[in-house]
Amino acid sequence: MTNPAPGTGSGDASDATSDDVSADRGSSAATDDAPAPVRLPREVYVLVGASFLIAIGYGIIGPALPNFAHSFDVGLTAASFVVSAFALVRLLFAPVSGRLVTRFGERPTYLWGVSIVAASTILCAFAAEYWQLLLFRAIGGVGSTMFTVSAIGLLIRISPPELRGRASGLWGTSFLLGGVAGPVLGSGLVAVSLRAPFLVYGVALVAATVLVYWQLRRSDLASRADEDDAPTMTFREALRHPTYRAALTSNLTNGWVVLGVRMSLIPLFVAAVLGKDETFTGLALALFAGANALVLLGSGRFADTRGRKPPALAGLALLAVGTVSLGLSENTWLFLAATVVTGIGAGFLNPSHNAALADVLGSKARGGSVLAGFQMAADVGAVVGPLAAGAIAEQWSFPAAFAVTGVIAAGAFVLWLLAKETLPSKVGPAEDAPAERAAVTRSADSAASDD
């Protein structure tokens, strides 16, 4: 059948029909080619579930550990050192954990780390002497830093770049909720036995290990994270990036304020200045956690859409104002209001600087030392913060101690002002450029040395 000659009515009708069909097909193709909404992969939720089990278990042993150590007929200093030894070993072993991540990958290091903490915690339940309890807790610190550093790296590698803030917020929320629920359960278990919380925590860690292994054993995303040919970024290379330097200082602030001063100085301030008991202290800490949890997910979404810098700056500003206000509080209502402000600040900060760390490293790069440095900053703050703030409060005053804490947050605020925005949609598609450039630079240097 021949086509109608051009210019005839039949030909015009045929052309019109053909155009309509083409348009329909084009519309259908456009619909089919429309990108599906990006969602967090299943692997992120697996890590979130495991982190909740770990956090709730850590909270379970909190009420029991000092008293359990004291039951071996040792003094208060020795009993307290069992708690400090865990944090000290975490800090000292962090560089080694970074090298393990670089050498073996995130997933194996994570599983070995959680397994070590599980075994050491169960052994704590059967400790017959003080030195055994101290040794087992120290070994647990080794495993703790292994799974913490590798978990951050694994989360970076499996999260879509445009959802890193939300993934970090979800992960942080799971730790927070587990940390709130854990002490409640632990207080009940202590009534049964001082050893019972350690057994329950050990079982929770075994469950977390099995969950992650079983769910990620055939995961393409997790397997990609274990690839040996991934580019590597060193700590020195990361330090050249102003955003990484800002993230280090903000994580130091987070450790100083949230992990250190909040747990050590606030209870002392409540008793000495406000004249309240432990019940009021628990209420204040619960308000902090509640304000933090309410903000975490929303701030992660904000960091993914508007940038990493705005929520980081807002969080640090609120932390600075909130901590200074804590020391100046003359009544309970002002104190509780300042506690809420500080909790909101921490909620704004954490997803944004975690996401910025991920942007600097890139989802295709392996950087164990970069991750370890970031984690060490928080551990240094958690160890040094309570000691420094406590000494200042003892020598001068509580307002001075909280003011110094506010200055630490203000210093991080200045570095974030100078930092570069790293949100991929704002800086272009080459979100893995830093690590790739680092790998190219090392290759060029190696070639030059060979010549």
Tab-separated table of C-alpha atoms in Angstrom:
chain	number	residue	atom	x	y	z
A	1	MET	CA	0.000	0.000	0.000
A	2	THR	CA	1.508	3.281	-1.194
A	3	ASN	CA	1.589	6.414	0.894
A	4	PRO	CA	-0.674	9.253	-0.276
A	5	ALA	CA	1.034	11.965	-2.235
A	6	PRO	CA	2.163	14.965	-0.292
A	7	GLY	CA	-0.302	17.813	-0.188
A	8	THR	CA	-3.461	15.664	-0.436
A	9	GLY	CA	-6.086	15.659	2.290
A	10	SER	CA	-5.505	12.005	2.974
A	11	GLY	CA	-1.804	12.628	3.467
A	12	ASP	CA	-2.474	15.514	5.846
A	13	ALA	CA	-4.784	13.378	7.918
A	14	SER	CA	-2.269	10.579	7.991
A	15	ASP	CA	0.508	12.960	9.028
A	16	ALA	CA	-1.666	14.413	11.764
A	17	THR	CA	-2.525	10.952	13.015
A	18	SER	CA	1.129	9.975	12.915
A	19	ASP	CA	2.068	13.107	14.848
A	20	ASP	CA	-0.569	12.336	17.457
A	21	VAL	CA	0.688	8.788	17.868
A	22	SER	CA	4.265	10.017	18.132
A	23	ALA	CA	3.243	12.574	20.698
A	24	ASP	CA	1.412	9.918	22.694
A	25	ARG	CA	4.422	7.645	22.539
A	26	GLY	CA	6.712	10.512	23.544
A	27	SER	CA	4.467	11.305	26.468
A	28	SER	CA	4.403	7.666	27.500
A	29	ALA	CA	8.172	7.420	27.183
A	30	ALA	CA	8.610	10.556	29.227
A	31	THR	CA	6.369	9.071	31.887
A	32	ASP	CA	8.280	5.797	31.845
A	33	ASP	CA	11.623	7.615	32.013
A	34	ALA	CA	10.598	9.801	34.962
A	35	PRO	CA	13.008	9.065	37.806
A	36	ALA	CA	11.550	7.118	40.684
A	37	PRO	CA	11.767	8.813	44.077
A	38	VAL	CA	14.989	7.954	45.872
A	39	ARG	CA	14.454	5.934	49.029
A	40	LEU	CA	16.729	4.787	51.782
A	41	PRO	CA	17.903	1.233	51.031
A	42	ARG	CA	16.956	-1.662	53.263
A	43	GLU	CA	20.525	-1.916	54.501
A	44	VAL	CA	20.227	1.447	56.266
A	45	TYR	CA	17.269	0.197	58.289
A	46	VAL	CA	19.242	-2.929	59.199
A	47	LEU	CA	22.026	-0.756	60.633
A	48	VAL	CA	19.457	1.400	62.422
A	49	GLY	CA	17.867	-1.662	64.034
A	50	ALA	CA	21.251	-2.974	65.118
A	51	SER	CA	22.250	0.398	66.561
A	52	PHE	CA	19.050	0.465	68.614
A	53	LEU	CA	19.861	-2.947	70.101
A	54	ILE	CA	23.413	-1.815	70.870
A	55	ALA	CA	22.286	1.465	72.444
A	56	ILE	CA	19.563	-0.090	74.567
A	57	GLY	CA	22.051	-2.674	75.824
A	58	TYR	CA	24.627	-0.017	76.640
A	59	GLY	CA	21.980	1.836	78.616
A	60	ILE	CA	21.008	-1.356	80.431
A	61	ILE	CA	24.438	-1.793	82.037
A	62	GLY	CA	24.757	1.911	82.928
A	63	PRO	CA	23.010	1.701	86.323
A	64	ALA	CA	24.804	-1.544	87.236
A	65	LEU	CA	28.440	-1.045	86.230
A	66	PRO	CA	29.735	1.279	89.011
A	67	ASN	CA	27.953	-0.662	91.747
A	68	PHE	CA	29.082	-3.983	90.297
A	69	ALA	CA	32.701	-2.784	90.369
A	70	HIS	CA	32.258	-1.477	93.926
A	71	SER	CA	30.976	-4.913	94.994
A	72	PHE	CA	34.540	-6.263	94.614
A	73	ASP	CA	35.543	-4.265	97.717
A	74	VAL	CA	37.346	-1.503	95.832
A	75	GLY	CA	37.174	2.237	96.412
A	76	LEU	CA	35.099	4.770	94.535
A	77	THR	CA	38.036	5.791	92.352
A	78	ALA	CA	38.669	2.220	91.223
A	79	ALA	CA	34.964	1.694	90.623
A	80	SER	CA	34.804	4.848	88.499
A	81	PHE	CA	37.903	3.811	86.546
A	82	VAL	CA	36.030	0.821	85.114
A	83	VAL	CA	33.739	3.316	83.386
A	84	SER	CA	36.613	5.544	82.245
A	85	ALA	CA	38.725	2.617	81.005
A	86	PHE	CA	36.147	1.774	78.347
A	87	ALA	CA	36.223	5.332	76.942
A	88	LEU	CA	40.022	5.535	77.220
A	89	VAL	CA	40.563	2.318	75.261
A	90	ARG	CA	38.069	3.504	72.632
A	91	LEU	CA	40.114	6.652	72.196
A	92	LEU	CA	43.495	4.902	72.053
A	93	PHE	CA	42.366	2.123	69.699
A	94	ALA	CA	40.522	4.371	67.218
A	95	PRO	CA	43.525	4.784	64.851
A	96	VAL	CA	43.956	1.007	64.707
A	97	SER	CA	40.243	0.618	63.957
A	98	GLY	CA	40.636	3.048	61.090
A	99	ARG	CA	43.431	0.961	59.608
A	100	LEU	CA	41.332	-2.202	59.999
A	101	VAL	CA	38.497	-0.575	58.062
A	102	THR	CA	40.892	0.475	55.304
A	103	ARG	CA	42.487	-2.983	55.160
A	104	PHE	CA	39.484	-5.313	55.508
A	105	GLY	CA	36.438	-3.157	54.771
A	106	GLU	CA	33.539	-1.832	56.792
A	107	ARG	CA	31.310	-4.900	57.055
A	108	PRO	CA	33.868	-7.417	58.426
A	109	THR	CA	35.233	-4.841	60.884
A	110	TYR	CA	31.711	-4.050	62.072
A	111	LEU	CA	30.812	-7.701	62.668
A	112	TRP	CA	34.077	-8.441	64.475
A	113	GLY	CA	33.694	-5.322	66.594
A	114	VAL	CA	30.184	-6.139	67.782
A	115	SER	CA	31.208	-9.756	68.407
A	116	ILE	CA	34.131	-8.645	70.602
A	117	VAL	CA	31.873	-6.393	72.676
A	118	ALA	CA	29.310	-9.206	72.990
A	119	ALA	CA	31.901	-11.705	74.217
A	120	SER	CA	33.550	-9.261	76.629
A	121	THR	CA	30.191	-8.176	78.067
A	122	ILE	CA	29.102	-11.745	78.744
A	123	LEU	CA	32.480	-12.394	80.371
A	124	CYS	CA	31.880	-9.361	82.619
A	125	ALA	CA	28.821	-11.134	84.005
A	126	PHE	CA	31.082	-13.974	85.176
A	127	ALA	CA	33.961	-11.833	86.483
A	128	ALA	CA	35.156	-13.130	89.859
A	129	GLU	CA	37.614	-10.332	90.665
A	130	TYR	CA	37.924	-6.616	90.001
A	131	TRP	CA	40.864	-6.931	87.596
A	132	GLN	CA	38.852	-9.345	85.450
A	133	LEU	CA	35.968	-6.883	85.180
A	134	LEU	CA	38.405	-4.101	84.272
A	135	LEU	CA	40.115	-6.259	81.644
A	136	PHE	CA	36.863	-7.384	80.024
A	137	ARG	CA	35.510	-3.817	79.859
A	138	ALA	CA	38.780	-2.634	78.299
A	139	ILE	CA	38.516	-5.360	75.652
A	140	GLY	CA	34.957	-4.204	75.055
A	141	GLY	CA	36.317	-0.725	74.320
A	142	VAL	CA	38.415	-2.208	71.511
A	143	GLY	CA	35.359	-3.778	69.905
A	144	SER	CA	33.268	-0.673	70.490
A	145	THR	CA	35.523	1.610	68.497
A	146	MET	CA	35.786	-1.028	65.753
A	147	PHE	CA	32.047	-1.182	65.164
A	148	THR	CA	31.516	2.563	65.662
A	149	VAL	CA	34.091	3.611	63.069
A	150	SER	CA	33.023	0.919	60.599
A	151	ALA	CA	29.303	1.643	61.088
A	152	ILE	CA	29.821	5.276	60.096
A	153	GLY	CA	31.751	4.158	57.029
A	154	LEU	CA	29.158	1.553	56.104
A	155	LEU	CA	26.353	4.087	56.466
A	156	ILE	CA	28.233	6.463	54.158
A	157	ARG	CA	28.827	3.789	51.536
A	158	ILE	CA	25.252	2.489	51.333
A	159	SER	CA	23.277	5.754	51.689
A	160	PRO	CA	22.300	7.721	48.550
A	161	PRO	CA	24.203	11.047	48.574
A	162	GLU	CA	20.959	13.030	48.495
A	163	LEU	CA	19.637	11.186	51.589
A	164	ARG	CA	22.733	11.174	53.781
A	165	GLY	CA	21.284	13.653	56.247
A	166	ARG	CA	18.116	11.632	56.696
A	167	ALA	CA	20.067	8.390	57.079
A	168	SER	CA	22.270	9.992	59.716
A	169	GLY	CA	19.245	11.419	61.529
A	170	LEU	CA	17.537	8.030	61.582
A	171	TRP	CA	20.688	6.341	62.831
A	172	GLY	CA	21.175	8.941	65.559
A	173	THR	CA	17.539	8.662	66.627
A	174	SER	CA	17.892	4.910	67.105
A	175	PHE	CA	20.890	5.426	69.392
A	176	LEU	CA	19.064	8.123	71.314
A	177	LEU	CA	15.895	6.098	71.854
A	178	GLY	CA	17.909	3.050	72.860
A	179	GLY	CA	19.915	5.159	75.288
A	180	VAL	CA	16.710	6.467	76.877
A	181	ALA	CA	15.005	3.072	77.162
A	182	GLY	CA	18.102	1.180	78.308
A	183	PRO	CA	18.529	2.691	81.796
A	184	VAL	CA	14.843	2.104	82.536
A	185	LEU	CA	15.224	-1.601	81.771
A	186	GLY	CA	18.600	-1.718	83.504
A	187	SER	CA	17.178	-0.350	86.740
A	188	GLY	CA	14.704	-3.221	86.816
A	189	LEU	CA	17.375	-5.822	86.069
A	190	VAL	CA	19.627	-4.525	88.852
A	191	ALA	CA	16.896	-5.501	91.300
A	192	VAL	CA	17.335	-9.091	90.097
A	193	SER	CA	21.141	-9.161	90.065
A	194	LEU	CA	24.074	-6.872	89.338
A	195	ARG	CA	25.237	-9.453	86.794
A	196	ALA	CA	21.923	-9.748	84.938
A	197	PRO	CA	22.285	-6.523	82.880
A	198	PHE	CA	25.558	-7.776	81.395
A	199	LEU	CA	23.974	-11.028	80.259
A	200	VAL	CA	21.038	-9.184	78.686
A	201	TYR	CA	23.377	-6.714	76.959
A	202	GLY	CA	25.514	-9.579	75.667
A	203	VAL	CA	22.449	-11.297	74.212
A	204	ALA	CA	21.357	-8.015	72.585
A	205	LEU	CA	24.782	-7.678	70.964
A	206	VAL	CA	24.662	-11.255	69.687
A	207	ALA	CA	21.242	-10.475	68.192
A	208	ALA	CA	22.658	-7.338	66.535
A	209	THR	CA	25.549	-9.328	65.068
A	210	VAL	CA	23.241	-12.004	63.668
A	211	LEU	CA	20.856	-9.365	62.288
A	212	VAL	CA	23.561	-7.497	60.389
A	213	TYR	CA	25.281	-10.643	59.114
A	214	TRP	CA	22.068	-12.305	57.960
A	215	GLN	CA	20.560	-9.235	56.321
A	216	LEU	CA	23.725	-7.963	54.635
A	217	ARG	CA	25.390	-11.217	53.634
A	218	ARG	CA	24.023	-10.992	50.059
A	219	SER	CA	23.653	-7.235	49.837
A	220	ASP	CA	25.141	-5.699	46.689
A	221	LEU	CA	25.539	-2.358	48.459
A	222	ALA	CA	27.388	-3.862	51.402
A	223	SER	CA	29.498	-5.997	49.057
A	224	ARG	CA	30.454	-2.878	47.127
A	225	ALA	CA	31.613	-1.364	50.397
A	226	ASP	CA	34.047	-4.273	50.822
A	227	GLU	CA	35.679	-3.887	47.387
A	228	ASP	CA	39.464	-3.847	47.529
A	229	ASP	CA	39.935	-1.500	44.552
A	230	ALA	CA	38.089	1.434	46.138
A	231	PRO	CA	40.052	4.705	46.275
A	232	THR	CA	41.434	5.575	49.694
A	233	MET	CA	41.533	8.952	51.433
A	234	THR	CA	44.056	9.512	54.205
A	235	PHE	CA	43.542	11.625	57.303
A	236	ARG	CA	46.102	14.174	56.113
A	237	GLU	CA	44.305	14.549	52.791
A	238	ALA	CA	40.970	15.031	54.532
A	239	LEU	CA	42.458	17.723	56.784
A	240	ARG	CA	43.034	19.872	53.697
A	241	HIS	CA	39.264	20.156	53.315
A	242	PRO	CA	37.867	23.009	55.451
A	243	THR	CA	34.571	21.175	55.916
A	244	TYR	CA	36.326	18.164	57.421
A	245	ARG	CA	38.180	20.437	59.831
A	246	ALA	CA	34.866	22.028	60.781
A	247	ALA	CA	33.289	18.582	61.272
A	248	LEU	CA	36.139	17.560	63.582
A	249	THR	CA	35.604	20.589	65.821
A	250	SER	CA	31.827	20.195	65.862
A	251	ASN	CA	32.162	16.516	66.792
A	252	LEU	CA	34.598	17.522	69.541
A	253	THR	CA	31.903	19.938	70.731
A	254	ASN	CA	29.303	17.191	70.540
A	255	GLY	CA	31.439	14.880	72.669
A	256	TRP	CA	32.269	17.667	75.130
A	257	VAL	CA	28.676	18.860	75.595
A	258	VAL	CA	26.407	15.898	74.879
A	259	LEU	CA	28.517	12.914	75.936
A	260	GLY	CA	30.565	14.607	78.640
A	261	VAL	CA	29.291	17.735	80.397
A	262	ARG	CA	25.631	16.754	80.097
A	263	MET	CA	26.186	13.536	82.026
A	264	SER	CA	28.763	14.788	84.543
A	265	LEU	CA	28.308	18.494	85.292
A	266	ILE	CA	24.525	18.854	85.004
A	267	PRO	CA	23.749	16.400	87.862
A	268	LEU	CA	26.243	18.241	90.087
A	269	PHE	CA	24.770	21.634	89.155
A	270	VAL	CA	21.235	20.438	89.870
A	271	ALA	CA	22.197	19.275	93.362
A	272	ALA	CA	24.563	22.102	94.334
A	273	VAL	CA	22.854	25.157	92.811
A	274	LEU	CA	19.201	24.269	92.262
A	275	GLY	CA	18.944	22.038	95.327
A	276	LYS	CA	17.043	19.304	93.484
A	277	ASP	CA	17.357	15.531	93.687
A	278	GLU	CA	18.101	12.778	91.166
A	279	THR	CA	14.473	12.680	90.014
A	280	PHE	CA	14.716	16.243	88.715
A	281	THR	CA	18.045	15.428	87.069
A	282	GLY	CA	16.387	12.521	85.283
A	283	LEU	CA	13.596	14.827	84.118
A	284	ALA	CA	16.111	17.324	82.724
A	285	LEU	CA	18.050	14.635	80.871
A	286	ALA	CA	14.793	13.209	79.501
A	287	LEU	CA	13.790	16.664	78.228
A	288	PHE	CA	17.158	16.974	76.499
A	289	ALA	CA	16.713	13.586	74.837
A	290	GLY	CA	13.123	14.358	73.834
A	291	ALA	CA	14.037	17.695	72.246
A	292	ASN	CA	16.940	16.021	70.474
A	293	ALA	CA	14.772	13.218	69.103
A	294	LEU	CA	12.062	15.597	67.867
A	295	VAL	CA	14.580	17.554	65.804
A	296	LEU	CA	16.888	14.810	64.482
A	297	LEU	CA	14.822	13.509	61.569
A	298	GLY	CA	13.638	16.943	60.466
A	299	SER	CA	17.138	18.387	60.588
A	300	GLY	CA	18.424	15.479	58.507
A	301	ARG	CA	15.819	16.211	55.843
A	302	PHE	CA	16.724	19.904	55.984
A	303	ALA	CA	20.422	19.072	55.534
A	304	ASP	CA	19.555	17.019	52.437
A	305	THR	CA	17.529	19.785	50.803
A	306	ARG	CA	19.020	23.119	51.898
A	307	GLY	CA	22.613	22.209	52.643
A	308	ARG	CA	24.848	20.935	55.427
A	309	LYS	CA	26.030	24.325	56.714
A	310	PRO	CA	22.711	25.933	57.792
A	311	PRO	CA	21.661	23.232	60.302
A	312	ALA	CA	25.246	22.821	61.537
A	313	LEU	CA	25.525	26.548	62.223
A	314	ALA	CA	22.092	26.649	63.849
A	315	GLY	CA	22.933	23.662	66.030
A	316	LEU	CA	26.244	25.082	67.221
A	317	ALA	CA	24.679	28.476	67.944
A	318	LEU	CA	21.960	26.831	70.034
A	319	LEU	CA	24.519	24.664	71.840
A	320	ALA	CA	26.593	27.739	72.705
A	321	VAL	CA	23.605	29.754	73.920
A	322	GLY	CA	22.038	26.785	75.707
A	323	THR	CA	25.127	25.731	77.639
A	324	VAL	CA	25.954	29.271	78.778
A	325	SER	CA	22.315	29.697	79.850
A	326	LEU	CA	22.500	26.494	81.892
A	327	GLY	CA	25.224	27.974	84.052
A	328	LEU	CA	23.287	31.221	84.523
A	329	SER	CA	19.991	29.533	85.445
A	330	GLU	CA	18.720	30.682	88.827
A	331	ASN	CA	15.483	28.700	88.876
A	332	THR	CA	14.240	25.383	87.588
A	333	TRP	CA	12.145	26.773	84.728
A	334	LEU	CA	15.055	28.655	83.176
A	335	PHE	CA	17.222	25.581	83.632
A	336	LEU	CA	14.710	23.303	81.896
A	337	ALA	CA	14.276	25.813	79.053
A	338	ALA	CA	18.051	25.952	78.558
A	339	THR	CA	18.146	22.147	78.584
A	340	VAL	CA	15.585	22.011	75.770
A	341	VAL	CA	17.527	24.597	73.736
A	342	THR	CA	20.701	22.540	74.130
A	343	GLY	CA	18.901	19.357	73.071
A	344	ILE	CA	17.511	21.056	69.964
A	345	GLY	CA	20.994	22.309	69.113
A	346	ALA	CA	22.446	18.803	69.309
A	347	GLY	CA	19.609	17.538	67.117
A	348	PHE	CA	20.380	20.111	64.423
A	349	LEU	CA	24.115	19.480	64.508
A	350	ASN	CA	24.536	15.712	64.320
A	351	PRO	CA	22.902	14.797	60.991
A	352	SER	CA	24.511	17.748	59.218
A	353	HIS	CA	28.120	17.156	60.233
A	354	ASN	CA	27.777	13.396	59.692
A	355	ALA	CA	26.436	14.063	56.187
A	356	ALA	CA	29.231	16.569	55.520
A	357	LEU	CA	31.785	13.942	56.545
A	358	ALA	CA	30.182	11.569	54.046
A	359	ASP	CA	30.329	14.223	51.316
A	360	VAL	CA	34.032	14.834	51.905
A	361	LEU	CA	34.865	11.127	51.875
A	362	GLY	CA	32.459	10.111	49.110
A	363	SER	CA	30.454	6.916	48.790
A	364	LYS	CA	33.097	5.168	46.644
A	365	ALA	CA	36.085	5.900	48.841
A	366	ARG	CA	37.528	4.027	51.777
A	367	GLY	CA	38.942	6.198	54.527
A	368	GLY	CA	39.354	4.379	57.802
A	369	SER	CA	41.702	6.991	59.249
A	370	VAL	CA	39.312	9.778	58.218
A	371	LEU	CA	36.440	8.076	60.032
A	372	ALA	CA	38.614	7.245	63.033
A	373	GLY	CA	39.739	10.868	63.325
A	374	PHE	CA	36.138	12.030	63.314
A	375	GLN	CA	35.198	9.527	66.022
A	376	MET	CA	38.280	10.349	68.096
A	377	ALA	CA	37.266	14.006	68.170
A	378	ALA	CA	34.038	13.079	69.969
A	379	ASP	CA	35.873	10.706	72.316
A	380	VAL	CA	38.409	13.410	73.228
A	381	GLY	CA	35.548	15.764	74.023
A	382	ALA	CA	33.792	13.112	76.096
A	383	VAL	CA	36.950	12.396	78.126
A	384	VAL	CA	38.453	15.883	78.459
A	385	GLY	CA	35.184	17.819	78.716
A	386	PRO	CA	34.005	16.502	82.098
A	387	LEU	CA	37.507	16.763	83.581
A	388	ALA	CA	38.082	20.327	82.387
A	389	ALA	CA	34.575	21.544	83.210
A	390	GLY	CA	34.667	19.883	86.621
A	391	ALA	CA	38.025	21.463	87.460
A	392	ILE	CA	36.809	24.910	86.372
A	393	ALA	CA	33.619	24.548	88.408
A	394	GLU	CA	35.642	23.519	91.454
A	395	GLN	CA	38.245	26.282	91.139
A	396	TRP	CA	35.968	29.094	89.984
A	397	SER	CA	32.241	28.492	89.474
A	398	PHE	CA	29.589	26.545	87.588
A	399	PRO	CA	28.802	29.531	85.305
A	400	ALA	CA	32.485	29.672	84.315
A	401	ALA	CA	32.518	25.943	83.503
A	402	PHE	CA	29.419	26.195	81.323
A	403	ALA	CA	30.778	29.383	79.703
A	404	VAL	CA	33.967	27.581	78.637
A	405	THR	CA	31.780	24.850	77.154
A	406	GLY	CA	29.884	27.524	75.224
A	407	VAL	CA	33.181	28.929	73.927
A	408	ILE	CA	34.083	25.476	72.558
A	409	ALA	CA	30.807	25.468	70.602
A	410	ALA	CA	31.410	29.040	69.422
A	411	GLY	CA	34.838	28.072	68.089
A	412	ALA	CA	33.298	25.269	66.048
A	413	PHE	CA	30.679	27.761	64.799
A	414	VAL	CA	33.448	29.990	63.389
A	415	LEU	CA	35.072	27.076	61.546
A	416	TRP	CA	31.712	26.113	60.039
A	417	LEU	CA	31.283	29.702	58.822
A	418	LEU	CA	34.536	29.255	56.891
A	419	ALA	CA	33.664	25.754	55.642
A	420	LYS	CA	32.490	24.939	52.137
A	421	GLU	CA	29.013	23.652	51.389
A	422	THR	CA	29.250	19.983	50.362
A	423	LEU	CA	25.637	19.046	49.514
A	424	PRO	CA	25.994	17.226	46.144
A	425	SER	CA	23.063	19.044	44.510
A	426	LYS	CA	24.743	22.384	45.301
A	427	VAL	CA	28.324	21.570	44.369
A	428	GLY	CA	27.701	19.439	41.268
A	429	PRO	CA	27.626	15.728	40.437
A	430	ALA	CA	31.241	14.970	41.313
A	431	GLU	CA	30.495	14.168	44.913
A	432	ASP	CA	33.317	11.664	45.121
A	433	ALA	CA	35.877	14.045	43.677
A	434	PRO	CA	37.924	14.566	46.872
A	435	ALA	CA	38.770	10.896	47.307
A	436	GLU	CA	39.286	10.338	43.594
A	437	ARG	CA	41.581	13.360	43.354
A	438	ALA	CA	43.502	12.045	46.346
A	439	ALA	CA	43.951	8.667	44.655
A	440	VAL	CA	45.107	10.337	41.420
A	441	THR	CA	47.551	12.524	43.347
A	442	ARG	CA	49.065	9.516	45.117
A	443	SER	CA	49.389	7.667	41.796
A	444	ALA	CA	51.123	10.656	40.239
A	445	ASP	CA	53.472	10.989	43.194
A	446	SER	CA	54.267	7.286	43.020
A	447	ALA	CA	54.994	7.504	39.296
A	448	ALA	CA	57.231	10.520	39.840
A	449	SER	CA	59.200	8.710	42.526
A	450	ASP	CA	59.631	5.680	40.246
A	451	ASP	CA	61.057	7.922	37.534
